[in-house]
Amino acid sequence: MNIDGKAESLKIKDEVRARVEELRATGRRIPCLAVIIVGNNPASRSYVNGKIKAAAYTGIESREYELQESTSEDELLSVISELNGDSSVDGILVQLPLPGHISEARVLEAILPQKDVDGFHPQNVARLWLGQDCLAPCTPLGVIKLIESTGVSIEGKRAVVIGRSDIVGKPVAKLLLDHNATVTIAHSRTAGLAALCREADILVVAVGRPGTVTGDMVKPGAVVIDVGINRGADGRLVGDVDYDSAASVAGWITPVPGGVGPMTIAMLLSNTFKAYEMQEKFVD
Ligand code: NAD
């Protein structure tokens, strides 16, 4: 069966929206997300537009900072420092990738961990792996929500995550572990990938290569989550999983588009609300 990421993301956004409405009704401050974009990468532009539109839907305020491609690292760091100190801003998101002359690591580390709604700051990464409360990365959080939406219990299941990036593969694996799955992380050097995948009750694919998983690699009845976003030869978006062949074997599967993508944005807003709650407690 298809997992409807659009419908699931709408549920999350509606929950956030109801909580923002409640704040408005009681005259409280409204959460605010600052989004910084450097340069004019068209994909980044479209991601930022999507985030700002979704924030507006929930009632979360957003501020966009559009910086030129030639912006220096110091200039960007000074914008972040200002936003860190601004108590009317709850979440700070720097859209990646950044131009080559700017260090992403330095920039992400400059964001106050309590405002790091992408969950990329080393302190949030450490807290995630230590099992402490933190802002966790949005795509992995969305992946877990999508699995939960199927009603299939994660506990005790064999989960295989293909991809070991810091933003998807590794944090997804940790969240699955937190839900008591038995987790294997596969990657570009994994031997016998197909056989490994066939053992997975839950298969999460985050590689960035179309056709990485085909139906013959899927265990009958498995939950398959396709994180990949690739542009096909005809210009259409495709995932990492060959949807048609995998869907005929899987119990549940996410489409691309309309699967993980919308959930990532919904979890960003949910994280912004969490950052707001943390800041309000801090301020009180
Ligand atoms: P990445 O390039 O950082 O990591 C890719 C991983 O895939 C690596 O760990 C690598 O070891 C592994 N890999 C590469 N070739 C492989 C192969 N042949 N077999 C097995 N493993 C292989 O990518 P990323 O940032 O983790 O993103 C992965 C995909 O997810 C991309 O398509 C990206 O666009 C997409 N993505 C989607 C969302 C979303 O919101 N839907 C968010 C983030 C990333």
Short mmCIF file of C-alpha atoms and ligand atoms in Angstrom, two decimals:
data_model
loop_
_atom_site.label_atom_id
_atom_site.label_comp_id
_atom_site.label_asym_id
_atom_site.label_seq_id
_atom_site.Cartn_x
_atom_site.Cartn_y
_atom_site.Cartn_z
CA MET A 1 0.00 0.00 0.00
CA ASN A 2 1.03 3.53 -0.66
CA ILE A 3 2.09 5.70 2.28
CA ASP A 4 0.62 9.14 1.70
CA GLY A 5 3.29 11.61 2.81
CA LYS A 6 1.13 14.56 1.81
CA ALA A 7 -1.73 13.47 4.06
CA GLU A 8 0.60 12.62 6.96
CA SER A 9 2.42 15.93 6.65
CA LEU A 10 -0.90 17.77 6.66
CA LYS A 11 -1.79 16.09 9.97
CA ILE A 12 1.46 17.35 11.53
CA LYS A 13 1.01 20.85 10.09
CA ASP A 14 -2.58 20.96 11.34
CA GLU A 15 -1.41 20.02 14.85
CA VAL A 16 1.15 22.85 14.77
CA ARG A 17 -1.45 25.21 13.33
CA ALA A 18 -3.89 24.44 16.16
CA ARG A 19 -1.20 25.11 18.76
CA VAL A 20 -0.24 28.41 17.10
CA GLU A 21 -3.91 29.42 17.00
CA GLU A 22 -4.13 28.70 20.71
CA LEU A 23 -1.16 31.02 21.34
CA ARG A 24 -2.77 33.72 19.23
CA ALA A 25 -6.09 33.35 21.05
CA THR A 26 -4.38 33.76 24.40
CA GLY A 27 -2.32 36.77 23.25
CA ARG A 28 1.04 35.00 23.45
CA ARG A 29 4.02 35.59 21.21
CA ILE A 30 3.90 33.63 17.92
CA PRO A 31 6.81 31.31 16.98
CA CYS A 32 9.17 32.66 14.32
CA LEU A 33 11.46 30.86 11.90
CA ALA A 34 14.38 32.68 10.24
CA VAL A 35 15.48 31.21 6.92
CA ILE A 36 18.79 32.24 5.40
CA ILE A 37 19.55 31.58 1.75
CA VAL A 38 22.90 32.44 0.20
CA GLY A 39 23.15 32.74 -3.59
CA ASN A 40 20.61 31.75 -6.19
CA ASN A 41 20.67 27.97 -6.49
CA PRO A 42 17.23 27.23 -8.05
CA ALA A 43 16.72 24.03 -6.03
CA SER A 44 17.52 25.88 -2.77
CA ARG A 45 15.16 28.67 -3.81
CA SER A 46 12.32 26.21 -4.33
CA TYR A 47 13.01 24.43 -0.98
CA VAL A 48 13.01 27.78 0.85
CA ASN A 49 9.76 28.82 -0.85
CA GLY A 50 8.18 25.54 0.24
CA LYS A 51 9.30 26.05 3.85
CA ILE A 52 8.03 29.63 4.00
CA LYS A 53 4.69 28.69 2.46
CA ALA A 54 4.26 25.83 4.94
CA ALA A 55 5.16 28.11 7.86
CA ALA A 56 2.46 30.54 6.72
CA TYR A 57 -0.06 27.68 6.62
CA THR A 58 0.61 26.86 10.27
CA GLY A 59 0.61 30.52 11.34
CA ILE A 60 4.30 30.38 12.26
CA GLU A 61 5.95 33.65 11.32
CA SER A 62 8.92 33.52 9.02
CA ARG A 63 11.69 35.91 8.12
CA GLU A 64 13.74 35.38 5.04
CA TYR A 65 17.32 36.58 4.71
CA GLU A 66 18.46 36.53 1.11
CA LEU A 67 22.22 36.99 0.86
CA GLN A 68 24.25 37.33 -2.30
CA GLU A 69 26.43 34.51 -3.59
CA SER A 70 29.49 36.70 -2.86
CA THR A 71 28.59 37.06 0.84
CA SER A 72 31.61 36.33 3.02
CA GLU A 73 31.59 33.75 5.77
CA ASP A 74 32.03 36.53 8.34
CA GLU A 75 28.99 38.40 7.02
CA LEU A 76 26.88 35.25 7.24
CA LEU A 77 28.18 34.53 10.74
CA SER A 78 27.24 38.02 11.84
CA VAL A 79 23.64 37.56 10.56
CA ILE A 80 23.46 34.29 12.53
CA SER A 81 24.89 35.95 15.64
CA GLU A 82 22.22 38.66 15.46
CA LEU A 83 19.45 36.07 15.10
CA ASN A 84 20.91 34.03 17.99
CA GLY A 85 20.53 37.07 20.21
CA ASP A 86 17.03 37.98 18.99
CA SER A 87 14.48 36.54 21.40
CA SER A 88 11.66 36.99 18.87
CA VAL A 89 13.35 34.36 16.65
CA ASP A 90 12.92 30.70 17.68
CA GLY A 91 14.41 28.76 14.79
CA ILE A 92 17.29 29.51 12.43
CA LEU A 93 17.71 27.55 9.24
CA VAL A 94 20.57 28.05 6.79
CA GLN A 95 19.63 26.49 3.46
CA LEU A 96 22.36 24.17 2.18
CA PRO A 97 24.44 23.90 0.10
CA LEU A 98 26.42 27.08 0.75
CA PRO A 99 28.81 28.59 -1.82
CA GLY A 100 32.21 26.88 -1.81
CA HIS A 101 34.06 29.74 -0.04
CA ILE A 102 31.92 29.32 3.10
CA SER A 103 32.49 26.50 5.59
CA GLU A 104 29.18 24.73 6.23
CA ALA A 105 30.56 23.20 9.40
CA ARG A 106 31.53 26.58 10.87
CA VAL A 107 28.18 28.10 9.91
CA LEU A 108 26.09 25.26 11.36
CA GLU A 109 28.13 25.34 14.55
CA ALA A 110 27.47 29.07 14.92
CA ILE A 111 23.71 28.56 15.26
CA LEU A 112 22.55 28.44 18.87
CA PRO A 113 21.73 24.74 19.49
CA GLN A 114 18.29 25.66 20.92
CA LYS A 115 17.47 27.44 17.64
CA ASP A 116 18.98 24.78 15.37
CA VAL A 117 15.71 23.53 13.87
CA ASP A 118 17.55 21.42 11.26
CA GLY A 119 19.21 19.47 14.08
CA PHE A 120 22.66 19.69 12.46
CA HIS A 121 24.60 21.40 15.30
CA PRO A 122 27.22 19.05 16.85
CA GLN A 123 25.55 19.54 20.24
CA ASN A 124 22.21 18.30 18.88
CA VAL A 125 23.93 15.41 17.09
CA ALA A 126 25.66 14.43 20.34
CA ARG A 127 22.44 14.73 22.33
CA LEU A 128 20.61 12.57 19.77
CA TRP A 129 23.24 9.83 20.07
CA LEU A 130 23.26 10.10 23.87
CA GLY A 131 19.49 9.68 23.94
CA GLN A 132 18.94 13.17 25.37
CA ASP A 133 16.17 15.57 24.45
CA CYS A 134 17.24 17.57 21.39
CA LEU A 135 16.24 19.05 18.08
CA ALA A 136 16.66 16.04 15.75
CA PRO A 137 17.00 16.36 11.96
CA CYS A 138 13.71 16.81 10.10
CA THR A 139 13.94 14.16 7.37
CA PRO A 140 14.77 11.32 9.82
CA LEU A 141 11.94 12.45 12.12
CA GLY A 142 9.60 12.40 9.12
CA VAL A 143 10.74 8.90 8.15
CA ILE A 144 9.80 7.59 11.61
CA LYS A 145 6.38 9.29 11.46
CA LEU A 146 5.73 7.69 8.06
CA ILE A 147 6.63 4.23 9.36
CA GLU A 148 4.41 4.79 12.40
CA SER A 149 1.55 5.88 10.15
CA THR A 150 1.39 2.35 8.71
CA GLY A 151 0.56 0.88 12.12
CA VAL A 152 3.50 -1.53 11.74
CA SER A 153 5.39 -1.67 15.04
CA ILE A 154 9.10 -0.87 14.76
CA GLU A 155 10.07 -2.73 17.93
CA GLY A 156 12.02 -5.93 17.36
CA LYS A 157 12.02 -5.52 13.56
CA ARG A 158 15.02 -5.86 11.26
CA ALA A 159 15.66 -2.43 9.76
CA VAL A 160 18.14 -1.74 6.98
CA VAL A 161 19.11 1.87 6.21
CA ILE A 162 20.96 2.39 2.93
CA GLY A 163 23.09 5.54 3.18
CA ARG A 164 25.27 6.81 6.01
CA SER A 165 25.10 10.58 5.65
CA ASP A 166 25.03 12.84 8.70
CA ILE A 167 21.71 14.37 7.67
CA VAL A 168 19.73 11.25 6.77
CA GLY A 169 21.27 7.77 7.06
CA LYS A 170 22.99 7.98 10.45
CA PRO A 171 20.23 9.86 12.32
CA VAL A 172 17.50 7.62 10.81
CA ALA A 173 19.42 4.59 12.07
CA LYS A 174 19.68 6.09 15.57
CA LEU A 175 15.95 6.92 15.68
CA LEU A 176 15.10 3.37 14.55
CA LEU A 177 17.39 2.06 17.29
CA ASP A 178 15.55 4.26 19.80
CA HIS A 179 12.35 2.54 18.64
CA ASN A 180 13.99 -0.83 19.38
CA ALA A 181 14.58 -1.99 15.81
CA THR A 182 17.64 -4.10 15.05
CA VAL A 183 19.42 -1.79 12.65
CA THR A 184 21.98 -2.32 9.90
CA ILE A 185 23.48 0.64 8.04
CA ALA A 186 24.47 -0.15 4.46
CA HIS A 187 26.51 2.13 2.20
CA SER A 188 28.50 2.35 -1.02
CA ARG A 189 31.01 -0.30 0.13
CA THR A 190 28.46 -2.77 1.49
CA ALA A 191 28.90 -6.28 0.05
CA GLY A 192 25.78 -8.28 -0.75
CA LEU A 193 23.36 -5.35 -0.56
CA ALA A 194 20.48 -7.20 -2.24
CA ALA A 195 20.57 -10.12 0.23
CA LEU A 196 20.81 -7.71 3.16
CA CYS A 197 17.79 -5.74 1.92
CA ARG A 198 15.74 -8.94 1.54
CA GLU A 199 16.09 -9.45 5.32
CA ALA A 200 14.64 -6.02 6.11
CA ASP A 201 11.18 -5.64 7.60
CA ILE A 202 11.83 -1.90 7.33
CA LEU A 203 13.96 -0.61 4.47
CA VAL A 204 14.97 3.06 4.37
CA VAL A 205 16.80 4.15 1.23
CA ALA A 206 18.76 7.44 1.22
CA VAL A 207 21.38 7.22 -1.51
CA GLY A 208 20.63 9.68 -4.30
CA ARG A 209 20.73 7.14 -7.14
CA PRO A 210 17.61 5.97 -9.01
CA GLY A 211 17.07 2.22 -9.14
CA THR A 212 19.22 1.49 -6.05
CA VAL A 213 16.47 -0.83 -4.81
CA THR A 214 14.36 -3.00 -7.08
CA GLY A 215 11.48 -5.31 -6.27
CA ASP A 216 13.68 -8.42 -6.09
CA MET A 217 15.55 -6.79 -3.15
CA VAL A 218 12.41 -6.25 -1.06
CA LYS A 219 11.13 -8.70 1.56
CA PRO A 220 7.44 -9.46 0.97
CA GLY A 221 5.32 -7.22 3.19
CA ALA A 222 8.21 -4.88 4.15
CA VAL A 223 7.83 -1.16 4.81
CA VAL A 224 9.90 0.71 2.22
CA ILE A 225 10.75 4.38 2.75
CA ASP A 226 12.32 6.11 -0.24
CA VAL A 227 14.19 9.26 0.81
CA GLY A 228 15.94 9.80 -2.54
CA ILE A 229 15.18 12.77 -4.74
CA ASN A 230 16.59 12.47 -8.24
CA ARG A 231 15.78 14.21 -11.46
CA GLY A 232 15.02 11.59 -14.15
CA ALA A 233 16.15 11.90 -17.76
CA ASP A 234 12.69 13.27 -18.64
CA GLY A 235 13.02 15.96 -15.93
CA ARG A 236 10.60 14.23 -13.54
CA LEU A 237 11.41 13.55 -9.91
CA VAL A 238 12.19 9.96 -9.01
CA GLY A 239 13.34 8.31 -5.81
CA ASP A 240 16.05 5.72 -5.18
CA VAL A 241 13.59 2.83 -5.30
CA ASP A 242 12.10 1.41 -8.47
CA TYR A 243 8.57 2.11 -7.30
CA ASP A 244 6.60 -0.22 -9.59
CA SER A 245 8.60 -3.37 -8.97
CA ALA A 246 9.04 -2.66 -5.22
CA ALA A 247 5.36 -1.77 -4.68
CA SER A 248 4.27 -5.18 -5.94
CA VAL A 249 6.27 -6.87 -3.13
CA ALA A 250 6.26 -4.35 -0.27
CA GLY A 251 3.51 -4.11 2.32
CA TRP A 252 3.91 -0.34 2.43
CA ILE A 253 5.89 2.06 0.28
CA THR A 254 6.38 5.83 -0.06
CA PRO A 255 6.08 7.43 -3.51
CA VAL A 256 8.40 10.13 -4.84
CA PRO A 257 7.21 12.84 -4.95
CA GLY A 258 4.59 12.88 -2.18
CA GLY A 259 6.38 10.70 0.37
CA VAL A 260 9.27 11.82 2.55
CA GLY A 261 9.62 15.31 1.00
CA PRO A 262 6.45 16.87 2.49
CA MET A 263 7.20 15.24 5.86
CA THR A 264 10.59 16.96 6.04
CA ILE A 265 8.91 20.36 5.85
CA ALA A 266 6.22 19.40 8.36
CA MET A 267 8.87 18.26 10.86
CA LEU A 268 10.73 21.55 10.39
CA LEU A 269 7.63 23.37 11.62
CA SER A 270 7.17 20.91 14.44
CA ASN A 271 10.84 21.52 15.42
CA THR A 272 10.28 25.29 15.24
CA PHE A 273 7.38 24.94 17.65
CA LYS A 274 9.57 22.84 19.96
CA ALA A 275 12.33 25.49 19.80
CA TYR A 276 9.70 28.12 20.67
CA GLU A 277 8.61 26.13 23.72
CA MET A 278 12.24 25.76 24.80
CA GLN A 279 12.85 29.47 24.40
CA GLU A 280 9.70 30.47 26.25
CA LYS A 281 10.73 28.32 29.22
CA PHE A 282 14.20 29.84 29.03
CA VAL A 283 12.79 33.38 28.99
CA ASP A 284 10.22 32.84 31.77
P1 NAD B 1 24.76 11.68 0.56
O1 NAD B 1 25.28 11.81 -0.82
O2 NAD B 1 25.32 12.52 1.64
O3 NAD B 1 24.86 10.16 1.02
C1 NAD B 1 24.54 9.11 0.17
C2 NAD B 1 24.86 7.81 0.83
O4 NAD B 1 24.54 6.75 -0.07
C3 NAD B 1 26.30 7.64 1.24
O5 NAD B 1 26.35 7.33 2.62
C4 NAD B 1 26.83 6.47 0.39
O6 NAD B 1 27.67 5.59 1.12
C5 NAD B 1 25.55 5.76 0.00
N1 NAD B 1 25.68 5.15 -1.33
C6 NAD B 1 26.11 5.72 -2.47
N2 NAD B 1 26.06 4.83 -3.48
C7 NAD B 1 25.61 3.67 -2.97
C8 NAD B 1 25.33 2.40 -3.51
N3 NAD B 1 25.55 2.15 -4.80
N4 NAD B 1 24.85 1.45 -2.69
C9 NAD B 1 24.62 1.69 -1.39
N5 NAD B 1 24.85 2.90 -0.82
C10 NAD B 1 25.33 3.87 -1.60
O7 NAD B 1 23.18 11.91 0.42
P2 NAD B 1 22.07 12.37 1.50
O8 NAD B 1 22.24 13.79 1.80
O9 NAD B 1 21.98 11.37 2.60
O10 NAD B 1 20.78 12.22 0.58
C11 NAD B 1 20.41 10.98 0.00
C12 NAD B 1 19.23 11.20 -0.93
O11 NAD B 1 18.13 11.68 -0.16
C13 NAD B 1 19.46 12.26 -2.02
O12 NAD B 1 18.74 11.87 -3.16
C14 NAD B 1 18.85 13.51 -1.43
O13 NAD B 1 18.41 14.41 -2.42
C15 NAD B 1 17.68 12.91 -0.70
N6 NAD B 1 17.19 13.72 0.42
C16 NAD B 1 15.85 13.90 0.50
C17 NAD B 1 15.32 14.63 1.53
C18 NAD B 1 13.84 14.80 1.58
O14 NAD B 1 13.35 15.68 2.26
N7 NAD B 1 13.06 13.95 0.90
C19 NAD B 1 16.14 15.20 2.50
C20 NAD B 1 17.52 14.96 2.43
C21 NAD B 1 18.03 14.22 1.38
#
